[in-house]
Every structure is written in C-alpha cells, then in structure tokens.
XYZ file of N, CA and C in Angstrom:
408
model
N 0.660 -1.337 0.241
C 0.151 -0.103 0.110
C 0.673 1.267 0.356
N 1.056 1.398 -1.381
C 2.096 3.379 -1.530
C 1.018 4.332 -1.727
N 1.364 5.248 -1.067
C 0.205 6.438 -1.592
C 1.329 7.165 -1.906
N 0.951 8.064 -2.927
C 2.007 8.928 -3.598
C 1.975 10.574 -2.146
N 2.955 10.872 -2.943
C 3.613 12.035 -0.973
C 2.849 13.526 -2.065
N 2.383 14.037 -1.302
C 1.815 15.360 -2.086
C 3.272 16.440 -1.780
N 3.057 17.071 -3.011
C 4.219 17.529 -3.046
C 3.875 19.642 -2.930
N 3.233 19.570 -1.435
C 3.145 20.820 -0.910
C 3.863 20.959 0.121
N 4.641 21.641 0.565
C 5.274 22.519 1.424
C 4.880 23.157 2.426
N 5.403 23.154 3.490
C 4.768 24.047 4.741
C 5.841 24.495 5.052
N 6.097 25.933 5.265
C 6.821 26.568 6.084
C 6.905 25.742 7.663
N 8.455 26.004 7.550
C 8.854 25.271 9.364
C 8.562 26.842 10.253
N 7.891 26.084 11.342
C 7.981 27.229 12.555
C 8.956 27.773 12.680
N 9.005 28.896 13.092
C 10.320 29.500 13.674
C 10.354 29.182 15.460
N 11.155 28.600 15.603
C 10.961 28.422 17.541
C 11.678 29.634 17.824
N 12.923 30.338 17.361
C 12.674 31.313 18.118
C 12.804 32.489 17.542
N 12.373 33.795 17.687
C 12.536 34.769 17.410
C 13.798 35.937 17.162
N 14.485 35.959 15.777
C 15.933 36.420 15.653
C 15.915 37.819 16.456
N 17.442 38.361 17.858
C 17.440 39.096 18.439
C 18.139 40.378 17.481
N 17.709 41.489 17.796
C 18.233 42.707 17.262
C 19.577 42.877 17.601
N 20.487 42.649 16.986
C 21.769 42.899 17.126
C 22.011 44.219 17.852
N 22.710 44.151 19.170
C 23.383 45.255 19.656
C 24.146 45.947 18.924
N 24.546 47.322 19.071
C 25.380 48.508 18.585
C 27.007 47.988 19.015
N 27.568 48.135 18.049
C 29.123 47.794 18.790
C 29.877 49.165 18.992
N 30.634 49.053 20.392
C 31.250 50.286 20.601
C 32.178 50.706 19.478
N 32.250 51.976 19.308
C 33.418 52.351 18.378
C 34.545 51.878 18.659
N 35.792 51.313 18.074
C 37.221 51.091 18.102
C 38.034 51.867 19.225
N 38.832 51.834 19.642
C 39.547 52.923 20.742
C 40.606 53.153 19.565
N 41.103 53.889 19.642
C 42.114 54.352 18.813
C 43.183 54.908 19.761
N 44.414 54.726 19.084
C 45.938 55.490 19.542
C 46.231 55.020 21.072
N 46.940 55.442 21.588
C 47.518 54.834 22.743
C 46.974 54.290 23.540
N 46.909 53.136 24.068
C 45.734 52.777 25.628
C 46.444 53.842 26.490
N 45.287 53.846 27.572
C 45.321 54.904 28.621
C 46.694 54.140 29.631
N 47.005 54.214 30.611
C 48.129 54.707 31.145
C 47.156 53.555 32.662
N 48.537 52.825 33.416
C 48.226 52.177 34.292
C 46.998 52.986 34.934
N 45.916 52.111 35.746
C 44.566 52.789 36.259
C 45.835 52.785 37.423
N 45.478 54.295 38.600
C 46.112 54.175 39.915
C 44.855 53.900 41.034
N 44.185 52.880 40.474
C 42.710 52.638 41.286
C 43.513 51.511 42.324
N 43.032 51.067 43.997
C 44.040 50.733 44.912
C 43.487 48.969 43.754
N 44.306 48.124 44.592
C 43.828 46.845 44.774
C 42.884 46.447 45.281
N 42.089 45.234 45.195
C 40.751 45.281 46.181
C 41.701 44.424 47.416
N 40.742 44.679 48.422
C 41.255 44.030 49.407
C 40.984 42.788 49.833
N 40.289 42.265 48.953
C 39.741 41.018 49.679
C 40.374 39.506 47.401
N 41.562 40.746 47.280
C 42.159 39.692 46.413
C 43.650 39.401 47.232
N 43.388 37.952 46.208
C 44.845 37.441 47.377
C 45.150 36.505 46.399
N 46.769 36.534 46.693
C 47.908 35.869 45.582
C 47.492 34.293 45.523
N 47.246 34.073 44.652
C 46.851 32.477 44.083
C 48.408 32.174 44.005
N 48.505 30.719 43.594
C 49.112 29.659 43.215
C 48.966 29.801 41.643
N 48.855 30.722 40.900
C 49.235 30.912 39.483
C 49.689 31.410 38.925
N 50.123 30.992 37.340
C 50.696 31.896 36.538
C 50.112 31.891 35.814
N 50.028 33.017 35.038
C 49.535 33.694 33.885
C 50.233 33.917 32.961
N 50.025 33.539 31.623
C 50.384 33.432 30.301
C 50.076 34.190 28.924
N 50.232 35.328 29.058
C 49.920 36.253 27.749
C 50.512 36.284 26.771
N 50.083 35.827 25.304
C 50.723 35.167 24.683
C 50.327 36.703 23.205
N 51.144 37.049 23.095
C 51.006 38.576 22.177
C 51.770 38.156 21.006
N 51.087 39.028 19.486
C 51.823 39.189 18.765
C 51.254 40.298 17.741
N 50.301 40.485 17.607
C 49.721 41.772 16.953
C 48.609 42.403 17.509
N 48.036 42.076 19.442
C 47.298 42.547 19.533
C 47.301 43.628 20.372
N 46.029 44.605 20.590
C 45.939 45.360 21.143
C 45.667 45.755 22.169
N 45.340 44.350 22.880
C 44.726 43.920 24.454
C 45.584 44.074 25.110
N 46.823 44.092 25.823
C 47.654 44.027 26.268
C 47.595 44.824 27.665
N 47.286 46.468 27.568
C 46.578 46.872 28.738
C 45.584 46.501 29.448
N 44.759 46.239 29.046
C 43.304 45.658 28.993
C 43.181 44.576 30.149
N 44.662 43.270 29.742
C 44.431 42.526 30.276
C 45.231 42.596 31.178
N 46.673 43.480 31.175
C 47.108 43.564 32.616
C 46.119 44.336 33.914
N 45.515 45.011 33.079
C 44.666 45.654 34.249
C 43.208 44.914 34.724
N 42.667 44.047 33.598
C 41.675 43.300 34.250
C 42.588 42.440 35.489
N 43.631 41.982 34.867
C 44.132 40.591 36.247
C 44.714 41.488 37.613
N 45.351 42.675 37.264
C 45.824 43.439 38.482
C 44.022 43.836 39.720
N 43.467 44.218 38.723
C 42.735 45.303 39.189
C 41.330 44.006 39.748
N 40.397 43.518 38.708
C 39.278 43.220 38.614
C 38.789 41.315 38.942
N 40.488 40.291 39.125
C 40.542 39.260 39.096
C 40.324 38.771 40.674
N 39.690 37.602 41.077
C 39.486 37.295 42.431
C 40.747 36.838 42.705
N 41.909 36.218 41.666
C 42.628 35.823 41.988
C 44.043 37.051 42.043
N 45.128 36.844 42.675
C 45.767 37.265 42.337
C 47.601 36.709 41.663
N 47.814 36.478 40.340
C 48.257 35.593 39.964
C 50.112 35.610 40.202
N 50.385 34.696 41.025
C 52.058 34.671 41.431
C 52.831 35.068 40.239
N 52.899 34.799 39.351
C 53.737 34.947 37.598
C 52.876 36.199 36.607
N 52.930 36.768 36.203
C 52.290 37.159 35.121
C 54.438 37.165 33.571
N 53.835 36.038 32.382
C 54.302 35.678 31.738
C 53.753 36.540 30.476
N 54.281 38.013 29.431
C 54.136 38.123 28.648
C 54.774 37.805 27.629
N 54.396 36.931 26.806
C 55.145 36.171 25.392
C 55.288 36.789 24.215
N 56.368 37.076 23.754
C 56.874 38.104 22.324
C 57.163 37.296 21.390
N 56.176 36.480 20.903
C 57.498 34.961 19.907
C 57.658 35.797 18.814
N 58.328 36.610 18.299
C 58.662 37.098 16.997
C 57.782 37.868 16.894
N 57.401 38.522 17.637
C 56.372 40.033 17.308
C 56.589 41.359 16.978
N 56.266 41.699 15.826
C 56.858 42.923 14.842
C 56.533 43.813 16.083
N 55.902 43.601 17.260
C 55.601 44.672 17.999
C 56.218 44.735 19.416
N 57.048 43.776 19.702
C 57.830 43.786 20.679
C 58.542 44.655 21.624
N 58.797 46.217 20.731
C 59.260 46.918 21.482
C 57.941 47.898 22.558
N 56.660 47.898 21.671
C 55.723 48.513 22.302
C 55.209 48.101 22.885
N 55.330 46.544 22.827
C 54.592 45.501 24.701
C 55.651 45.536 25.526
N 56.934 45.640 25.221
C 58.451 45.251 25.809
C 57.807 46.981 27.000
N 57.413 48.532 26.281
C 57.443 49.512 26.873
C 56.198 49.416 27.418
N 55.521 49.108 26.988
C 54.040 48.685 28.638
C 54.109 47.930 29.314
N 54.722 46.969 29.435
C 55.291 46.289 30.473
C 56.211 46.997 31.129
N 57.383 47.699 31.314
C 58.041 48.180 31.826
C 57.805 49.223 32.415
N 56.632 49.993 32.083
C 56.057 50.987 32.385
C 55.342 51.044 34.177
N 54.769 51.306 33.944
C 54.303 51.589 35.441
C 53.584 49.900 36.190
N 53.330 48.915 35.229
C 52.709 48.370 35.581
C 53.209 47.027 36.066
N 54.892 47.033 36.135
C 56.218 46.487 36.987
C 56.209 46.519 37.914
N 56.008 48.010 38.518
C 56.010 48.795 39.595
C 54.448 48.125 40.726
N 53.847 48.345 40.007
C 52.227 47.967 40.025
C 51.909 46.329 40.647
N 52.384 45.586 39.757
C 52.392 44.040 40.142
C 53.494 43.438 41.181
N 54.181 44.295 41.182
C 55.652 43.970 42.337
C 55.120 44.460 43.940
N 54.597 45.517 43.691
C 53.893 46.088 45.143
C 52.824 45.120 45.417
N 52.169 44.572 44.576
C 50.915 43.504 44.780
C 51.809 42.084 45.672
N 52.709 41.554 44.748
C 52.895 40.385 45.281
C 53.533 39.129 44.589
N 53.053 40.137 43.187
C 53.113 39.465 41.903
C 54.332 39.825 41.122
N 54.999 38.951 40.375
C 56.042 39.113 38.986
C 55.730 39.431 37.717
N 56.332 40.379 36.935
C 55.740 40.329 35.697
C 56.711 40.102 34.672
N 56.849 39.354 33.935
C 58.185 39.026 32.995
C 58.108 39.293 32.030
N 58.540 39.430 31.053
C 58.757 39.299 29.433
C 59.353 37.997 29.128
N 59.375 37.540 28.209
C 59.303 36.132 27.859
C 59.777 36.743 26.286
N 60.610 36.341 25.385
C 61.075 36.520 23.971
C 61.840 35.832 23.219
N 61.458 35.533 21.851
C 61.889 34.484 21.098
C 61.825 35.651 19.745
N 63.465 35.363 19.079
C 62.825 35.977 17.556
C 62.277 34.397 16.478
N 62.195 33.344 17.086
C 61.200 32.254 16.104
C 59.913 32.765 16.697
N 58.567 32.448 15.723
C 57.283 32.600 16.529
C 57.072 31.221 16.954
N 56.640 30.259 17.974
C 56.156 29.298 18.394
C 54.510 29.069 18.346
N 54.279 30.347 18.081
C 52.700 30.523 18.204
C 52.011 29.815 19.009
N 50.694 29.364 19.436
C 50.395 28.606 20.699
C 51.125 27.768 21.447
N 51.863 27.300 20.340
C 52.668 25.892 21.149
C 53.635 26.077 22.367
N 54.203 27.873 21.414
C 55.209 28.104 22.915
C 54.387 28.483 24.273
N 53.261 29.044 24.138
C 52.426 28.871 25.183
C 52.072 27.673 26.052
N 51.569 26.708 25.339
C 51.344 25.716 25.961
C 52.796 24.708 26.883
N 53.746 25.263 26.083
C 55.351 24.796 26.519
C 55.682 25.149 28.317
N 55.279 27.032 27.127
C 55.581 27.576 28.776
C 54.952 27.351 30.330
N 53.451 27.145 29.591
C 52.857 26.170 30.926
C 53.434 25.049 31.501
N 53.727 24.158 31.227
C 54.185 23.025 31.762
C 55.786 23.599 32.653
N 56.609 24.860 32.062
C 57.862 24.851 33.286
C 56.883 25.740 33.796
N 55.893 26.178 34.220
C 55.600 27.316 35.626
C 55.947 26.638 36.701
N 56.312 27.884 37.534
C 56.514 27.294 38.685
C 55.306 27.231 40.237
N 54.019 27.290 39.213
C 52.881 26.999 40.176
C 52.288 25.858 40.064
N 51.099 25.454 40.578
C 50.185 24.738 40.548
C 49.122 24.792 39.212
N 49.123 26.229 38.818
C 48.307 26.435 38.662
C 48.573 27.346 37.117
C-alpha cells in the first residue's frame, strides 16, 4: 500500500525570534591609557597561579594587565607576557616596563617578558605552561 506523497511544502515554524544585534562600541584608537591608579582590592589574594599572555599583534595587553591586577578574584603569582617573533615587541616591552611592573611587584606578583626571534605560536604558550613554577 503505497500512496503518492503530496508535493506541497509547509513552512517550518520559527522556534526563536531573531534578536536585534546590539550596536558595537566604537573601536579605541591610539595609545592605550596609562595604568589605572585604582587601589588593588582588599579581598584579592595572591594565588598559586601563573598567567601566560601570548601577544603578537594584539592591542589588548593593557586591558589584560589591568583586568588581571584590578578585577581578578585571585592575583597570579607570576605573569609572563610572551612575545614570539612579534613585530610589536618594542611597544609591548615599553607597556610592561612602564608603571605595570612596579604595580605588580607592590602587589606581590612578578611580571616578566619572554621573547624569542622564532614564532612558536600557541605551542610556545603551552610549553611555557609546563615550565610554570606554580600549581595552576
């Protein structure tokens, strides 16, 4: 008993309405602002953590350092900024050696720059994690 299938197609019901896209904030241009002078939160404690930031051409180093120091719940014991064959090495080094190094030392954390002429890409970051002196 086979019956012919009707050739009419019904539209599929929409399960979720499309949400309107939120407007994107304008991109920040120019030099990032200097390190915040806001005090380190009192409830923030020094953890047994090594934070590895791998940068090549990203403009986010300032925001990541500020977030780590001021907004994190645990302050990392070590912060390593990895620059593997980065064309922006001089700018990143200036950013790290500015007031950031002093702020991290005052908080009991250590901020270092790790450089290489060879681009290890993400493999280098994973290898660095194996050599970290902390548990996490």
